[in-house]
Amino acid sequence: GNEADSSGGAFYLSNPSSTITGEYTIENNTISENSAYYCGGGIYALYLEALISRNTFTGNTANRDGGAISFATSAFTIENNTFSENSADQGGAIRAGSLDQTEVIRNNTFSRNNANVGSALSVVSSYLSLLLNNIYIANGNDSTFESDGVIELYSNKSGSTYPAYILNSLFFYNNGGDYGNVLRQNTFG
């Protein structure tokens, strides 16, 4: 695998302006055994629009956010991927944050991912989050992590009415620690 001293062990995608522009597609790849000191052991993306589809993410690590993928202030669709044995402090497989953009994570399989918070997913949103038709198996079972919640949802606007939908998903043999086996929710801002 590859190693990044900062973020994006395999892919680092960034738009230097503070507006979401540029469309990227990462499709039909095996992204494994990569690491990042901060965020996105496999992929780190900032200020862009992306489609991540039909990839396999295995054994990627990040010290901070998103063992496999870390999105910051981006619009994205993550679909039809397999995430296994990825780890980070927050979002063992994915740590995703958007600013007034719909986040779509659908038709993925998450297995044996670990994090202190959100062993599979950590999603920060100020808009709409759609988590649809995903399968979550045996996430949060590594005792070296606190594993609070298989999914962590943060709203970054106090009093937010922006919805998050978790629909048609399957959860098997996950360990969520002290703050919600499947879901841990917080609001800040």
C-alpha positions as a LaTeX table, in Angstrom:
\begin{tabular}{lrrr}
\hline
Residue & $x$ (\AA) & $y$ (\AA) & $z$ (\AA) \\
\hline
Gly1 & 0.00 & 0.00 & 0.00 \\
Asn2 & 0.80 & 3.67 & $-0.06$ \\
Glu3 & 1.43 & 6.02 & 2.85 \\
Ala4 & 0.70 & 9.75 & 3.15 \\
Asp5 & 2.34 & 12.02 & 5.71 \\
Ser6 & $-0.85$ & 14.10 & 5.75 \\
Ser7 & $-4.09$ & 12.89 & 4.08 \\
Gly8 & $-5.08$ & 10.63 & 1.20 \\
Gly9 & $-2.99$ & 7.47 & 1.30 \\
Ala10 & $-3.87$ & 6.51 & $-2.28$ \\
Phe11 & $-5.85$ & 9.50 & $-3.66$ \\
Tyr12 & $-5.73$ & 13.15 & $-2.59$ \\
Leu13 & $-8.31$ & 15.22 & $-4.47$ \\
Ser14 & $-8.68$ & 18.91 & $-3.72$ \\
Asn15 & $-10.06$ & 22.06 & $-5.25$ \\
Pro16 & $-8.02$ & 25.07 & $-4.08$ \\
Ser17 & $-11.07$ & 27.35 & $-4.13$ \\
Ser18 & $-13.64$ & 27.12 & $-1.36$ \\
Thr19 & $-16.49$ & 26.24 & $-3.71$ \\
Ile20 & $-17.54$ & 22.78 & $-4.80$ \\
Thr21 & $-16.40$ & 22.30 & $-8.37$ \\
Gly22 & $-14.94$ & 19.50 & $-10.41$ \\
Glu23 & $-16.45$ & 16.07 & $-10.87$ \\
Tyr24 & $-14.42$ & 12.96 & $-10.12$ \\
Thr25 & $-15.23$ & 9.29 & $-10.56$ \\
Ile26 & $-13.29$ & 6.53 & $-8.86$ \\
Glu27 & $-14.64$ & 3.23 & $-10.10$ \\
Asn28 & $-13.73$ & $-0.50$ & $-10.28$ \\
Asn29 & $-10.56$ & $-0.35$ & $-8.15$ \\
Thr30 & $-9.03$ & $-2.29$ & $-5.30$ \\
Ile31 & $-7.78$ & 0.20 & $-2.72$ \\
Ser32 & $-6.02$ & $-1.69$ & 0.05 \\
Glu33 & $-3.42$ & $-1.39$ & 2.80 \\
Asn34 & $-2.99$ & 2.39 & 2.40 \\
Ser35 & $-2.49$ & 4.77 & 5.31 \\
Ala36 & $-2.68$ & 8.48 & 6.07 \\
Tyr37 & $-1.36$ & 10.29 & 9.10 \\
Tyr38 & $-4.50$ & 12.47 & 9.30 \\
Cys39 & $-7.50$ & 11.71 & 7.07 \\
Gly40 & $-8.52$ & 9.32 & 4.32 \\
Gly41 & $-6.33$ & 6.24 & 4.38 \\
Gly42 & $-7.55$ & 5.39 & 0.86 \\
Ile43 & $-9.12$ & 8.61 & $-0.45$ \\
Tyr44 & $-9.21$ & 12.20 & 0.80 \\
Ala45 & $-11.39$ & 14.73 & $-1.03$ \\
Leu46 & $-11.97$ & 18.44 & $-0.38$ \\
Tyr47 & $-14.34$ & 20.88 & $-2.16$ \\
Leu48 & $-15.43$ & 18.68 & $-5.03$ \\
Glu49 & $-18.16$ & 16.45 & $-6.38$ \\
Ala50 & $-17.39$ & 12.75 & $-6.57$ \\
Leu51 & $-18.82$ & 9.36 & $-7.45$ \\
Ile52 & $-17.12$ & 6.43 & $-5.71$ \\
Ser53 & $-18.50$ & 3.21 & $-7.19$ \\
Arg54 & $-17.79$ & $-0.54$ & $-7.42$ \\
Asn55 & $-14.49$ & $-0.45$ & $-5.48$ \\
Thr56 & $-13.08$ & $-2.72$ & $-2.80$ \\
Phe57 & $-11.49$ & $-0.98$ & 0.21 \\
Thr58 & $-9.55$ & $-3.30$ & 2.53 \\
Gly59 & $-7.16$ & $-2.65$ & 5.40 \\
Asn60 & $-6.82$ & 1.12 & 4.98 \\
Thr61 & $-6.03$ & 3.25 & 8.04 \\
Ala62 & $-6.06$ & 6.90 & 9.11 \\
Asn63 & $-5.07$ & 8.28 & 12.50 \\
Arg64 & $-7.93$ & 10.79 & 12.49 \\
Asp65 & $-10.86$ & 10.51 & 10.06 \\
Gly66 & $-11.99$ & 7.96 & 7.48 \\
Gly67 & $-9.94$ & 4.78 & 7.34 \\
Ala68 & $-10.95$ & 4.20 & 3.70 \\
Ile69 & $-12.49$ & 7.56 & 2.66 \\
Ser70 & $-12.59$ & 11.05 & 4.12 \\
Phe71 & $-14.72$ & 13.68 & 2.38 \\
Ala72 & $-14.58$ & 17.27 & 3.62 \\
Thr73 & $-17.06$ & 19.86 & 2.34 \\
Ser74 & $-17.85$ & 17.81 & $-0.75$ \\
Ala75 & $-20.88$ & 16.52 & $-2.60$ \\
Phe76 & $-20.69$ & 12.80 & $-3.15$ \\
Thr77 & $-22.31$ & 9.50 & $-3.94$ \\
Ile78 & $-20.70$ & 6.36 & $-2.58$ \\
Glu79 & $-22.36$ & 3.25 & $-4.02$ \\
Asn80 & $-21.85$ & $-0.47$ & $-4.66$ \\
Asn81 & $-18.54$ & $-0.69$ & $-2.76$ \\
Thr82 & $-17.17$ & $-3.18$ & $-0.26$ \\
Phe83 & $-15.42$ & $-1.85$ & 2.86 \\
Ser84 & $-13.65$ & $-4.33$ & 5.14 \\
Glu85 & $-11.09$ & $-4.09$ & 7.92 \\
Asn86 & $-10.54$ & $-0.32$ & 7.62 \\
Ser87 & $-9.86$ & 1.76 & 10.73 \\
Ala88 & $-9.61$ & 5.35 & 11.99 \\
Asp89 & $-10.38$ & 7.41 & 15.09 \\
Gln90 & $-13.70$ & 8.54 & 13.54 \\
Gly91 & $-15.41$ & 6.71 & 10.69 \\
Gly92 & $-13.63$ & 3.37 & 10.39 \\
Ala93 & $-14.61$ & 3.08 & 6.72 \\
Ile94 & $-15.96$ & 6.57 & 5.88 \\
Arg95 & $-15.89$ & 10.01 & 7.49 \\
Ala96 & $-17.97$ & 12.32 & 5.36 \\
Gly97 & $-18.83$ & 15.98 & 5.69 \\
Ser98 & $-20.82$ & 18.19 & 3.38 \\
Leu99 & $-21.93$ & 21.79 & 3.31 \\
Asp100 & $-25.45$ & 22.24 & 1.97 \\
Gln101 & $-25.10$ & 19.21 & $-0.31$ \\
Thr102 & $-26.95$ & 15.88 & $-0.30$ \\
Glu103 & $-24.81$ & 12.97 & 0.83 \\
Val104 & $-25.69$ & 9.58 & $-0.67$ \\
Ile105 & $-24.21$ & 6.32 & 0.63 \\
Arg106 & $-26.04$ & 3.33 & $-0.85$ \\
Asn107 & $-25.75$ & $-0.35$ & $-1.76$ \\
Asn108 & $-22.44$ & $-0.84$ & 0.09 \\
Thr109 & $-21.22$ & $-3.62$ & 2.36 \\
Phe110 & $-19.33$ & $-2.68$ & 5.54 \\
Ser111 & $-17.64$ & $-5.51$ & 7.44 \\
Arg112 & $-15.12$ & $-5.64$ & 10.28 \\
Asn113 & $-14.34$ & $-1.88$ & 10.22 \\
Asn114 & $-13.28$ & $-0.21$ & 13.47 \\
Ala115 & $-13.13$ & 3.28 & 14.98 \\
Asn116 & $-13.52$ & 4.94 & 18.34 \\
Val117 & $-16.64$ & 6.69 & 16.99 \\
Gly118 & $-18.65$ & 5.38 & 14.03 \\
Ser119 & $-17.00$ & 2.03 & 13.37 \\
Ala120 & $-18.44$ & 1.96 & 9.83 \\
Leu121 & $-19.53$ & 5.56 & 9.15 \\
Ser122 & $-19.20$ & 9.02 & 10.63 \\
Val123 & $-21.34$ & 11.53 & 8.74 \\
Val124 & $-21.28$ & 15.29 & 9.39 \\
Ser125 & $-24.03$ & 17.14 & 7.60 \\
Ser126 & $-25.76$ & 20.47 & 7.35 \\
Tyr127 & $-28.12$ & 19.19 & 4.68 \\
Leu128 & $-29.60$ & 15.79 & 3.72 \\
Ser129 & $-27.95$ & 12.43 & 4.39 \\
Leu130 & $-29.25$ & 9.31 & 2.62 \\
Leu131 & $-27.91$ & 5.97 & 3.85 \\
Leu132 & $-29.77$ & 3.43 & 1.73 \\
Asn133 & $-29.65$ & $-0.35$ & 1.21 \\
Asn134 & $-26.34$ & $-0.90$ & 3.01 \\
Ile135 & $-25.21$ & $-4.04$ & 4.84 \\
Tyr136 & $-23.26$ & $-3.74$ & 8.11 \\
Ile137 & $-21.59$ & $-6.91$ & 9.45 \\
Ala138 & $-19.34$ & $-7.31$ & 12.52 \\
Asn139 & $-18.18$ & $-3.68$ & 12.69 \\
Gly140 & $-16.73$ & $-2.38$ & 15.96 \\
Asn141 & $-15.54$ & $-5.73$ & 17.27 \\
Asp142 & $-11.86$ & $-4.85$ & 17.77 \\
Ser143 & $-11.36$ & $-4.27$ & 21.50 \\
Thr144 & $-8.56$ & $-1.73$ & 20.91 \\
Phe145 & $-11.26$ & 0.77 & 19.78 \\
Glu146 & $-14.13$ & 2.22 & 21.84 \\
Ser147 & $-16.50$ & 1.67 & 18.88 \\
Asp148 & $-19.29$ & 4.04 & 19.89 \\
Gly149 & $-21.96$ & 3.42 & 17.25 \\
Val150 & $-21.69$ & 1.65 & 13.92 \\
Ile151 & $-22.98$ & 4.89 & 12.39 \\
Glu152 & $-22.31$ & 8.31 & 13.86 \\
Leu153 & $-24.45$ & 11.20 & 12.59 \\
Tyr154 & $-23.49$ & 14.80 & 13.34 \\
Ser155 & $-25.57$ & 17.79 & 12.39 \\
Asn156 & $-23.34$ & 20.84 & 12.24 \\
Lys157 & $-26.14$ & 23.31 & 12.77 \\
Ser158 & $-27.72$ & 23.65 & 16.18 \\
Gly159 & $-31.46$ & 23.05 & 16.01 \\
Ser160 & $-31.00$ & 21.50 & 12.58 \\
Thr161 & $-34.04$ & 20.08 & 10.85 \\
Tyr162 & $-31.99$ & 18.49 & 8.09 \\
Pro163 & $-32.97$ & 14.85 & 7.91 \\
Ala164 & $-30.84$ & 11.75 & 7.79 \\
Tyr165 & $-32.47$ & 8.63 & 6.41 \\
Ile166 & $-31.23$ & 5.12 & 7.14 \\
Leu167 & $-33.45$ & 2.90 & 5.02 \\
Asn168 & $-33.57$ & $-0.75$ & 3.90 \\
Ser169 & $-30.27$ & $-1.63$ & 5.58 \\
Leu170 & $-29.19$ & $-4.81$ & 7.36 \\
Phe171 & $-27.18$ & $-4.91$ & 10.62 \\
Phe172 & $-25.57$ & $-8.15$ & 11.86 \\
Tyr173 & $-23.14$ & $-8.84$ & 14.74 \\
Asn174 & $-22.01$ & $-5.23$ & 15.21 \\
Asn175 & $-20.68$ & $-3.82$ & 18.47 \\
Gly176 & $-21.60$ & $-0.22$ & 19.24 \\
Gly177 & $-20.03$ & 0.29 & 22.66 \\
Asp178 & $-21.63$ & 2.60 & 25.23 \\
Tyr179 & $-23.46$ & 5.12 & 23.00 \\
Gly180 & $-25.78$ & 3.26 & 20.67 \\
Asn181 & $-25.01$ & $-0.02$ & 19.00 \\
Val182 & $-26.21$ & 1.06 & 15.56 \\
Leu183 & $-26.54$ & 4.84 & 15.78 \\
Arg184 & $-24.86$ & 7.62 & 17.73 \\
Gln185 & $-26.20$ & 11.09 & 17.00 \\
Asn186 & $-24.81$ & 14.50 & 18.00 \\
Thr187 & $-25.52$ & 18.13 & 17.16 \\
Phe188 & $-23.05$ & 20.97 & 17.38 \\
Gly189 & $-22.73$ & 24.54 & 16.13 \\
\hline
\end{tabular}
